[in-house]
Coordinates of C-alpha atoms in Angstrom, one line a residue:
M1 CA 113.7 109.7 102.6
K2 CA 115.1 113.3 102.7
L3 CA 113.7 116.1 100.6
T4 CA 115.8 120.2 100.9
I5 CA 114.2 123.0 99.0
L6 CA 116.4 125.3 98.3
G7 CA 114.0 126.9 96.0
C8 CA 110.1 126.9 95.5
H9 CA 110.0 129.7 94.2
S10 CA 109.5 130.6 89.9
A11 CA 110.2 133.2 87.8
T12 CA 112.9 135.4 89.2
P13 CA 115.0 135.3 92.2
R14 CA 114.7 138.2 95.1
T15 CA 116.2 138.5 97.9
N16 CA 114.2 135.8 100.6
T17 CA 113.1 133.4 97.2
N18 CA 114.6 131.6 94.9
P19 CA 114.2 129.7 91.9
T20 CA 113.4 126.0 91.8
S21 CA 116.0 123.9 92.9
Q22 CA 116.1 121.0 95.5
V23 CA 118.2 117.7 97.5
L24 CA 116.6 115.1 97.7
E25 CA 118.2 111.5 99.6
I26 CA 117.3 107.9 99.1
K27 CA 119.3 105.0 99.7
N28 CA 122.5 106.7 99.9
N29 CA 122.0 108.8 96.7
M30 CA 122.0 112.5 96.8
F31 CA 120.2 114.3 93.9
L32 CA 120.0 118.0 92.9
I33 CA 116.8 118.1 90.9
D34 CA 116.8 121.2 88.8
C35 CA 119.0 123.8 89.2
G36 CA 118.2 127.7 89.6
E37 CA 119.9 130.9 90.0
G38 CA 121.9 130.7 93.6
T39 CA 121.4 126.4 94.2
Q40 CA 124.5 126.7 95.2
V41 CA 125.0 129.9 97.1
E42 CA 122.2 127.7 98.9
L43 CA 123.6 124.3 99.1
R44 CA 126.2 126.0 101.4
R45 CA 123.4 127.7 103.8
N46 CA 122.1 124.0 104.6
K47 CA 125.2 122.4 104.8
I48 CA 125.0 120.4 101.7
K49 CA 127.8 117.8 100.5
F50 CA 129.1 119.1 97.0
S51 CA 131.1 116.5 97.0
R52 CA 127.8 114.0 97.2
I53 CA 126.4 116.1 94.0
K54 CA 126.8 113.0 91.9
H55 CA 123.5 113.1 89.4
I56 CA 122.4 116.7 88.2
F57 CA 118.2 116.3 86.9
I58 CA 117.0 119.5 85.2
S59 CA 113.4 119.2 84.6
H60 CA 113.6 121.8 81.1
L61 CA 115.3 124.8 80.1
H62 CA 114.0 128.1 81.5
G63 CA 115.9 130.0 83.0
D64 CA 115.2 129.4 86.5
H65 CA 115.4 126.0 86.4
Y66 CA 118.7 126.5 84.9
F67 CA 120.0 129.3 85.1
G68 CA 123.3 128.6 88.3
L69 CA 124.3 125.0 86.6
V70 CA 127.2 126.9 84.8
G71 CA 128.7 127.9 87.8
L72 CA 128.2 124.8 90.1
V73 CA 129.7 123.9 87.0
N74 CA 132.1 125.4 87.6
T75 CA 132.7 125.7 91.4
F76 CA 132.8 122.4 91.4
S77 CA 135.8 122.8 89.2
L78 CA 137.8 125.3 91.2
L79 CA 137.5 122.3 94.4
T80 CA 139.3 120.0 92.8
R81 CA 136.9 117.9 92.1
E82 CA 138.0 114.7 90.8
T83 CA 134.4 112.5 90.5
E84 CA 131.8 112.6 87.7
L85 CA 129.6 114.0 87.3
H86 CA 126.7 113.1 85.3
I87 CA 123.3 115.8 84.3
Y88 CA 120.5 114.5 83.1
A89 CA 118.4 117.5 81.1
P90 CA 116.7 118.3 78.0
K91 CA 118.9 118.0 75.0
G92 CA 120.4 121.2 74.2
L93 CA 122.2 122.4 77.5
K94 CA 125.5 120.4 76.7
E95 CA 125.6 122.5 74.0
V96 CA 124.6 125.9 76.2
I97 CA 127.1 125.0 79.0
T98 CA 130.2 123.4 76.6
L99 CA 130.0 126.6 75.1
Q100 CA 129.8 128.9 78.0
M101 CA 132.9 126.6 79.5
K102 CA 135.5 126.7 76.1
L103 CA 134.5 130.4 75.8
S104 CA 135.8 131.2 78.5
S105 CA 138.6 128.4 79.0
S106 CA 137.2 126.3 81.8
W107 CA 136.9 123.4 81.1
T108 CA 136.3 121.0 84.1
N109 CA 139.7 118.6 85.3
Y110 CA 136.6 115.9 86.9
P111 CA 134.0 113.8 83.8
L112 CA 130.4 115.4 83.0
I113 CA 128.8 114.0 81.6
F114 CA 125.0 114.9 79.9
H115 CA 122.3 111.9 79.1
E116 CA 120.2 114.1 76.7
L117 CA 117.0 113.8 76.7
S118 CA 114.6 113.7 74.0
S119 CA 111.9 111.5 75.0
K120 CA 108.1 112.4 75.6
V121 CA 106.5 109.1 76.9
S122 CA 107.9 108.1 80.4
Q123 CA 111.4 106.0 80.3
L124 CA 114.1 104.8 82.8
I125 CA 116.6 106.9 82.8
Y126 CA 119.4 106.4 86.1
E127 CA 119.5 103.3 87.9
D128 CA 121.9 101.5 90.6
E129 CA 121.2 98.3 92.8
K130 CA 118.5 100.5 94.8
V131 CA 116.9 103.1 93.2
E132 CA 115.3 104.1 89.7
V133 CA 114.8 107.3 88.2
H134 CA 112.4 107.9 85.2
T135 CA 110.7 111.0 83.3
I136 CA 107.4 112.3 84.4
P137 CA 106.6 113.1 80.8
L138 CA 104.7 117.2 81.1
K139 CA 102.9 120.3 79.4
H140 CA 105.3 122.7 79.8
R141 CA 105.5 125.7 77.5
I142 CA 109.0 123.9 76.2
Y143 CA 109.9 120.5 76.3
T144 CA 109.8 119.7 79.8
N145 CA 110.0 116.5 81.9
G146 CA 109.3 116.4 85.4
F147 CA 111.2 112.8 87.5
L148 CA 110.3 110.2 89.3
F149 CA 112.0 108.9 91.9
K150 CA 111.5 104.8 93.3
E151 CA 113.4 102.6 96.4
K152 CA 114.2 99.8 94.6
K153 CA 111.8 96.5 96.2
S154 CA 114.3 95.7 99.8
E155 CA 114.8 92.0 100.7
R156 CA 113.2 90.5 103.5
K157 CA 114.4 90.7 107.4
L158 CA 115.7 87.4 109.0
D159 CA 113.1 87.1 112.7
I160 CA 117.1 85.6 114.1
N161 CA 116.1 83.9 116.8
L162 CA 113.1 81.9 114.6
V163 CA 115.4 81.1 112.3
N164 CA 117.7 79.7 114.6
E165 CA 115.3 77.6 116.6
A166 CA 114.0 76.3 112.7
N167 CA 117.7 75.4 113.2
I168 CA 118.5 76.1 109.1
D169 CA 122.4 76.9 108.3
K170 CA 123.6 79.1 107.4
A171 CA 124.5 79.4 104.1
Y172 CA 120.2 79.1 103.8
F173 CA 120.7 83.2 104.6
R174 CA 120.9 84.9 101.2
K175 CA 118.1 82.5 99.1
L176 CA 115.5 83.5 103.0
K177 CA 115.6 87.0 102.7
Q178 CA 115.0 86.7 99.3
G179 CA 112.0 85.6 99.9
F180 CA 113.0 81.4 99.6
D181 CA 111.8 77.9 101.8
V182 CA 114.7 76.7 102.4
E183 CA 115.0 72.9 104.2
N184 CA 116.8 72.6 108.0
E185 CA 119.8 71.1 109.1
D186 CA 117.2 69.1 109.8
G187 CA 115.6 68.4 105.6
V188 CA 112.1 69.7 106.7
L189 CA 110.7 72.4 104.1
I190 CA 110.6 76.3 106.1
A191 CA 107.3 78.6 104.8
N192 CA 110.2 81.6 104.6
E193 CA 107.7 83.7 106.1
K194 CA 107.5 81.9 109.8
V195 CA 111.6 83.0 110.1
T196 CA 111.6 86.2 107.5
K197 CA 109.9 90.0 108.1
D198 CA 108.3 92.1 105.8
P199 CA 110.1 94.9 104.6
L200 CA 109.8 98.9 105.1
P201 CA 107.8 99.3 102.5
A202 CA 109.6 101.2 99.4
K203 CA 108.9 105.5 98.9
S204 CA 108.5 107.6 95.7
Y205 CA 108.9 110.9 95.5
A206 CA 107.5 112.7 92.3
F207 CA 109.7 115.5 91.2
C208 CA 106.6 117.5 88.8
S209 CA 107.0 121.4 87.6
D210 CA 105.9 123.3 85.5
T211 CA 103.0 122.1 83.5
V212 CA 99.7 122.6 83.0
Y213 CA 97.0 120.6 84.9
N214 CA 97.8 117.7 81.8
E215 CA 95.8 113.9 83.9
E216 CA 97.7 112.1 82.1
I217 CA 100.1 113.0 84.3
I218 CA 98.6 110.3 87.4
P219 CA 98.9 106.7 86.5
I220 CA 102.7 107.4 86.5
I221 CA 102.7 108.6 90.1
K222 CA 100.0 106.4 91.6
D223 CA 100.8 105.8 94.8
C224 CA 103.5 107.0 95.1
T225 CA 105.1 108.4 98.5
V226 CA 105.7 112.1 97.7
L227 CA 103.8 114.4 94.4
Y228 CA 106.3 118.1 94.6
H229 CA 103.6 119.8 92.5
E230 CA 104.0 123.0 91.5
S231 CA 101.1 125.3 92.6
T232 CA 101.7 128.9 90.0
F233 CA 99.3 130.3 90.6
L234 CA 95.4 130.8 93.2
D235 CA 91.3 130.0 91.9
K236 CA 91.5 133.9 90.6
N237 CA 94.8 133.6 88.2
E238 CA 93.2 130.1 87.0
D239 CA 92.6 132.2 83.8
L240 CA 96.5 132.2 83.5
C241 CA 97.7 128.8 84.2
V242 CA 96.1 128.0 79.8
P243 CA 98.6 130.7 78.3
T244 CA 101.5 130.2 81.2
K245 CA 101.7 126.1 81.3
H246 CA 100.6 126.5 85.1
S247 CA 98.2 125.2 87.1
T248 CA 96.9 126.9 90.4
A249 CA 96.9 124.5 93.1
R250 CA 93.5 123.4 93.6
Q251 CA 94.6 122.0 90.3
A252 CA 97.7 120.4 91.9
A253 CA 95.7 118.8 95.1
T254 CA 93.1 117.0 92.9
I255 CA 95.9 115.5 91.0
A256 CA 97.5 114.2 93.7
K257 CA 94.2 113.0 95.1
K258 CA 93.4 111.3 91.4
A259 CA 96.5 109.8 91.4
N260 CA 96.5 108.7 95.5
V261 CA 99.7 109.9 96.7
E262 CA 100.6 110.1 100.8
T263 CA 101.7 113.4 100.6
L264 CA 102.0 116.2 97.9
I265 CA 103.9 119.0 99.0
L266 CA 103.1 122.6 96.9
G267 CA 105.9 124.9 94.6
H268 CA 106.7 127.1 92.2
Y269 CA 104.6 130.2 93.8
S270 CA 104.6 133.0 91.7
T271 CA 106.3 135.8 93.8
R272 CA 103.1 138.0 92.8
Y273 CA 102.1 137.0 95.8
N274 CA 102.3 138.1 99.0
G275 CA 101.9 135.1 101.7
Y276 CA 101.4 131.0 101.6
E277 CA 98.8 130.2 103.1
E278 CA 96.2 130.9 100.2
F279 CA 97.8 128.0 98.8
K280 CA 97.7 126.1 101.3
N281 CA 93.4 126.2 101.7
E282 CA 92.5 125.7 98.4
A283 CA 94.6 123.0 98.0
L284 CA 93.0 121.6 101.4
T285 CA 89.8 122.3 100.0
V286 CA 90.4 118.7 97.5
F287 CA 93.5 116.8 99.3
E288 CA 94.4 116.7 102.9
H289 CA 97.8 115.6 103.3
T290 CA 99.0 119.4 101.3
V291 CA 102.1 121.2 102.9
L292 CA 103.5 124.2 101.5
A293 CA 107.4 124.0 99.9
K294 CA 110.4 127.2 101.8
D295 CA 112.7 127.9 100.7
G296 CA 115.4 126.3 103.7
K297 CA 112.0 124.0 104.3
V298 CA 113.7 119.7 105.2
F299 CA 110.9 117.3 104.8
N300 CA 112.0 113.3 106.3
F301 CA 109.9 110.9 105.2
N302 CA 111.1 108.4 107.2

């Protein structure tokens, strides 16, 4: 599982900071999460192949999370893309993008498929043989979702030496991988755990931006491998959280601790602050395994 931060700041883009956008690579999928201004430039800067992006997830319709989308959609056309592009976003984004394309006579030459979201409870919105994606209902000034990306449990691993010693026919290898006990060629039942190994633990990534402190998300993100949680403010500006529906670094750490996640990544910093170490320091008082997002930073979770 690999996460590339393209942008992790709130509100407006600046010369050295970008609004929210990131790329998650998981089980051979490459998912684009949010698409603030400058996303396609940052994709190029980070040498991410446009052709690998087939699914885009937009959390909400504030500009710093989707204003880069129509440009990216148009660039895909200019690059003669033919592959389908799926966009999972709040209801209304389809209307915005199609109106822009209509008025500029720039319809895509590839299938552009919108999956409009309106549910206020968590729902499964994408699934293949290896990965599931669920929404995480958040509390912000407008309808907003986070996203939980979960690897499906892998098959058991054969210990081929032990399998051969047990005299098991190849025809039963599939059953062994699925966890079944099987009979060997002598008719003896062989216990699965004697000839197979546990698969690697399934990984998960929870993306939560933007939201006020909200313990209702804890059951959804419980025990996830990595949590990205917005930390717009420091403690000294906590009074701004309720009217703006944002969180502090300490509040993000509290969610991480209560959800028992392995790693917390802080992001969505307000540009009112000059540095970001104080975000980490405040979070560390609550949750030890805290790291800072940074534009261009790559996290590998192996």
